[in-house]
C-alpha atoms as a printed R data frame, in Angstrom:
    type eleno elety resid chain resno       x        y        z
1   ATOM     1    CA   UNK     A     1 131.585 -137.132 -133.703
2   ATOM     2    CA   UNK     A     2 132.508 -134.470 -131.371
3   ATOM     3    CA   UNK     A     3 129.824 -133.028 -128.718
4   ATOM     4    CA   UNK     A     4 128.798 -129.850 -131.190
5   ATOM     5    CA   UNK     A     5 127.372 -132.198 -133.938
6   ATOM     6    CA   UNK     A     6 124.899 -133.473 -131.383
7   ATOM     7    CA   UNK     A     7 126.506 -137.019 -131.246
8   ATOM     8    CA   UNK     A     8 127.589 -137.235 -127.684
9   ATOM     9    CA   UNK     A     9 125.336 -138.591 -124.960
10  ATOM    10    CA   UNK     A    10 125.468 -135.788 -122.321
11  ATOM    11    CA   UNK     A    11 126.490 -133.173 -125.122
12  ATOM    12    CA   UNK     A    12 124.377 -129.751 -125.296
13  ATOM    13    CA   UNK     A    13 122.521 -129.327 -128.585
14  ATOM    14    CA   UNK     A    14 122.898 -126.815 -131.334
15  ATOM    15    CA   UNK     A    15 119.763 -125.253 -132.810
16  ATOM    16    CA   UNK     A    16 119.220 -124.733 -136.527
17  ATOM    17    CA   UNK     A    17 119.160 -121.389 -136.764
18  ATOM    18    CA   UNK     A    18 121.546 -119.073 -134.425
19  ATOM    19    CA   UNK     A    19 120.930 -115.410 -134.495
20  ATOM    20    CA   UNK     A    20 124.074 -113.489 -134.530
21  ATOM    21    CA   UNK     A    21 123.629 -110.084 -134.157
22  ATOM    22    CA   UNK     A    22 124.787 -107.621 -137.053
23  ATOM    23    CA   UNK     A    23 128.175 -106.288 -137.850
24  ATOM    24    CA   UNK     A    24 126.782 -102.830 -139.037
25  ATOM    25    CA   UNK     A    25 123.448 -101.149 -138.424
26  ATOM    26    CA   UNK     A    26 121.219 -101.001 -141.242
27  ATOM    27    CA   UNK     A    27 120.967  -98.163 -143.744
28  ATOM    28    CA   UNK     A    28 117.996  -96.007 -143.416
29  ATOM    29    CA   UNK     A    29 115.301  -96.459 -145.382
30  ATOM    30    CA   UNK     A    30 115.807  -94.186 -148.219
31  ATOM    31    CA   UNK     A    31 119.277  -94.447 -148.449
32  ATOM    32    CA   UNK     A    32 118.672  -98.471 -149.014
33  ATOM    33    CA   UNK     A    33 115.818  -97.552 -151.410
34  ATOM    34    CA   UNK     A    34 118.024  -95.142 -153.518
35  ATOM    35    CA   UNK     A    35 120.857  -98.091 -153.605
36  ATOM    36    CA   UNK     A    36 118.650 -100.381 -154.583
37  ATOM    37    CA   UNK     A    37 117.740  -98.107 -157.613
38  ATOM    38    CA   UNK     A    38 121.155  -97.623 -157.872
39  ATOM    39    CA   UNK     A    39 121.818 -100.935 -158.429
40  ATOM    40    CA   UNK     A    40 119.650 -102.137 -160.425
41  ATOM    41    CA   UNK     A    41 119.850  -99.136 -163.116
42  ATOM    42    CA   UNK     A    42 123.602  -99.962 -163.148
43  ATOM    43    CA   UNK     A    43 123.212 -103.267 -163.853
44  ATOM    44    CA   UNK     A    44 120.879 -102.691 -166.652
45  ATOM    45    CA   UNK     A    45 123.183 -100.304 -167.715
46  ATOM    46    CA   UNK     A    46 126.187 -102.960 -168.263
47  ATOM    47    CA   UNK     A    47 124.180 -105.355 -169.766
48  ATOM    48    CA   UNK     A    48 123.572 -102.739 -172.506
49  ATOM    49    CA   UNK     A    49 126.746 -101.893 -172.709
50  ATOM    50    CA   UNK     A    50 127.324 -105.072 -172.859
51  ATOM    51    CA   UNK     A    51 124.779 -105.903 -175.882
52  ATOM    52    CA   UNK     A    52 125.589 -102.877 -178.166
53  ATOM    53    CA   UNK     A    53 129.507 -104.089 -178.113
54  ATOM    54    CA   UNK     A    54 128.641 -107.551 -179.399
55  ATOM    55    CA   UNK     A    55 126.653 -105.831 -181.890
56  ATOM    56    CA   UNK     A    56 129.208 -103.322 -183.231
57  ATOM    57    CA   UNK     A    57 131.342 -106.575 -183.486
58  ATOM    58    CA   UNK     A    58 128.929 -108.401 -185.807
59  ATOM    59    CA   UNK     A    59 128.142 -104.883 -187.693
60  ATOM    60    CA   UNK     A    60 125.059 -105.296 -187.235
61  ATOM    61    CA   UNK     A    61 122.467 -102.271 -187.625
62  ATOM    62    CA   UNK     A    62 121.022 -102.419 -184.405
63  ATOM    63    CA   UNK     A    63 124.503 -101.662 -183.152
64  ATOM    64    CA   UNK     A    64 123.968  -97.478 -183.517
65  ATOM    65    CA   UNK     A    65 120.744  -97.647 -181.431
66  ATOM    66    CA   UNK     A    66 122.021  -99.974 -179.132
67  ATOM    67    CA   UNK     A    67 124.965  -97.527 -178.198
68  ATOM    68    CA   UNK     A    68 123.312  -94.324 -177.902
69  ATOM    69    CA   UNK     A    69 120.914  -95.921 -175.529
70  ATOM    70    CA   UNK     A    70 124.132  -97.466 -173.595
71  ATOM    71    CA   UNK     A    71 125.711  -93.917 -173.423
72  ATOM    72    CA   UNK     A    72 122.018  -92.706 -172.352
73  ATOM    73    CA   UNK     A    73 121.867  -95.413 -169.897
74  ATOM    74    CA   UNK     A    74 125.566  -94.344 -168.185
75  ATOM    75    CA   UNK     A    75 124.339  -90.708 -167.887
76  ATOM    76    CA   UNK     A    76 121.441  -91.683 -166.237
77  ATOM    77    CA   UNK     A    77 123.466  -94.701 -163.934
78  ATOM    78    CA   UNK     A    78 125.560  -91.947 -163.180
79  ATOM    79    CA   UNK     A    79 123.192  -90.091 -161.712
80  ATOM    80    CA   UNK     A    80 121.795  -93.107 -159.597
81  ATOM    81    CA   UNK     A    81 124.960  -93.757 -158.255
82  ATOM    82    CA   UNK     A    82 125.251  -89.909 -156.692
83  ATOM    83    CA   UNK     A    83 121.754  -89.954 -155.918
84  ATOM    84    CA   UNK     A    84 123.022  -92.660 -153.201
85  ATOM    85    CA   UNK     A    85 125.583  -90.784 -151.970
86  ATOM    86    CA   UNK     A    86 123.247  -87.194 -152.041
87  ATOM    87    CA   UNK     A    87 120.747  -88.869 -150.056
88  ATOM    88    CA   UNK     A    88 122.760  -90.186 -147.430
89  ATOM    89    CA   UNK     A    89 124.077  -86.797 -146.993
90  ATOM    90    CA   UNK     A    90 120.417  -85.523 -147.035
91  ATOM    91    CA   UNK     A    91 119.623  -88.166 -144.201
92  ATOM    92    CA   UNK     A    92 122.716  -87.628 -142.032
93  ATOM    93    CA   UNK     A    93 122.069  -83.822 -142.323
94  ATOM    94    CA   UNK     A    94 118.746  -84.087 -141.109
95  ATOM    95    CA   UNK     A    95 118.902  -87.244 -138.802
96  ATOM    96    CA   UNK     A    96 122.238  -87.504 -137.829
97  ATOM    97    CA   UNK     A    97 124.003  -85.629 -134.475
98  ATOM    98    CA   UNK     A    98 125.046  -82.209 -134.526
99  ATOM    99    CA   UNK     A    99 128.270  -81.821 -134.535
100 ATOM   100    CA   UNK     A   100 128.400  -78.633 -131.444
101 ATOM   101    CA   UNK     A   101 129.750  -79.032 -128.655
102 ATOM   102    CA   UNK     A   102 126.575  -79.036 -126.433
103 ATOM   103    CA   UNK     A   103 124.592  -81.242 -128.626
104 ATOM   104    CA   UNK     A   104 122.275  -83.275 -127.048
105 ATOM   105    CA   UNK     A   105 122.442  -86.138 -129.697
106 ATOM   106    CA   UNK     A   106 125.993  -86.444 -128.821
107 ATOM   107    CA   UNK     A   107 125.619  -86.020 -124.928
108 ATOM   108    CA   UNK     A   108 122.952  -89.414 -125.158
109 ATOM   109    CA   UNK     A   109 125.521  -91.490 -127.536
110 ATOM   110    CA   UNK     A   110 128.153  -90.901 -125.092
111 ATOM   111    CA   UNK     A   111 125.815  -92.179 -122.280
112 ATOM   112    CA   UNK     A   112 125.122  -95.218 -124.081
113 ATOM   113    CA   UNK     A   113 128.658  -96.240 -124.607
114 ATOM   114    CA   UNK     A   114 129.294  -95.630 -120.987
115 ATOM   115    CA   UNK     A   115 126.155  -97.671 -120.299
116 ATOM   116    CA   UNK     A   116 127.224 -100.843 -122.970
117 ATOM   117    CA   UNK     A   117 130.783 -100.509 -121.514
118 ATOM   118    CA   UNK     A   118 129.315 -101.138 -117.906
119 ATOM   119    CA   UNK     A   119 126.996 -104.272 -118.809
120 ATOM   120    CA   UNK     A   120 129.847 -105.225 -120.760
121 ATOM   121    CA   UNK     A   121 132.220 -105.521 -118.052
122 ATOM   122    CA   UNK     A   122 129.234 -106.586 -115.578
123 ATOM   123    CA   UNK     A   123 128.894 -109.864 -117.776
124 ATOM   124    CA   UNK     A   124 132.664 -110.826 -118.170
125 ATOM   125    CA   UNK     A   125 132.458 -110.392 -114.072
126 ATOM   126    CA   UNK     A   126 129.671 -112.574 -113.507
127 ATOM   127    CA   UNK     A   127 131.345 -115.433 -115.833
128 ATOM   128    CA   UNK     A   128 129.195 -117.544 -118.218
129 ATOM   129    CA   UNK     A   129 125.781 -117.890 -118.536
130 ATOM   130    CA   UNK     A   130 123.680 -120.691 -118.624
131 ATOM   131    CA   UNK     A   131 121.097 -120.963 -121.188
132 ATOM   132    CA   UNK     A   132 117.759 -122.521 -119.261
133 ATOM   133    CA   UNK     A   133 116.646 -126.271 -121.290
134 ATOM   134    CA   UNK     A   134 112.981 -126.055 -122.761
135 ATOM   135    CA   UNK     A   135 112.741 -129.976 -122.739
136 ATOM   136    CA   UNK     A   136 113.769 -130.081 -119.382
137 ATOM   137    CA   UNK     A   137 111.913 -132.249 -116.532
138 ATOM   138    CA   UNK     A   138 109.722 -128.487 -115.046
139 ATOM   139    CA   UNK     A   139 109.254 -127.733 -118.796
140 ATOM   140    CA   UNK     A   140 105.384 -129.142 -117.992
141 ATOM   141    CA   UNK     A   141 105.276 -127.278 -115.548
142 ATOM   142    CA   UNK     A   142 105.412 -123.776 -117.085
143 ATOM   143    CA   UNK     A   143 109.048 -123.018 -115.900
144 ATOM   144    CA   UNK     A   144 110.884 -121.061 -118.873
């Protein structure tokens, strides 16, 4: 066993559940919401699709219906899928930063890269951190 798994007699413990932090910063709220839409009215869409095929191949009669609503269906998926992309322009439009040269918006964001990039290189100087035991002999005793 090697010390990660727990196994070793001095070895640090790994918790269940690690937070890691995200790779990309979420979509904003209506932009999620129209994917989501998006999404789901595609899928519906392919499963009709899907349906009025195996239909024509068995001749059955439900097979017309079935593939006027699947051409109905792609119109309208179609539609979905731009409504993603319309509102995300909508949102960056209206949210985003301007794109001037004396834009405020753009004058914070570079101060807060300058400001990551100095904590940044503050905690490579200062070398590892220790992370504080909460089963720890003072752990009685209100120390955290």
């Amino acid at each position: 066993m090697s010390s990660d798994e727990g196994g070793g007699a001095g070895g640090s413990r790994r918790g269940l559940w690690v937070e890691e932090p995200a790779r990309r910063r979420r979509m904003p709220d209506p932009v999620r919401a129209s994917a989501v839409r998006s999404v789901l009215v595609v899928a519906v869409t392919l499963t009709q699709a899907t349906i009025a095929f195996f239909l024509s191949l068995t001749g059955s009669w439900l097979a017309f219906p079935m593939v006027l609503g699947a051409v109905a269906a792609t119109v309208v998926a179609t539609w979905a899928v731009l409504d993603v992309w319309i509102t995300r322009q909508t949102w960056n439009q209206r949210h985003g930063v301007v794109s001037e040269p004396s834009s405020t918006a753009r004058l914070r964001r570079r101060e807060a890269r300058r400001a990551a990039k100095a904590t940044r290189v503050a905690s490579r100087r200062a070398g590892p951190v220790r992370i504080a035991r909460e089963d720890g002999p003072l752990a009685g005793f209100g120390r955290r």
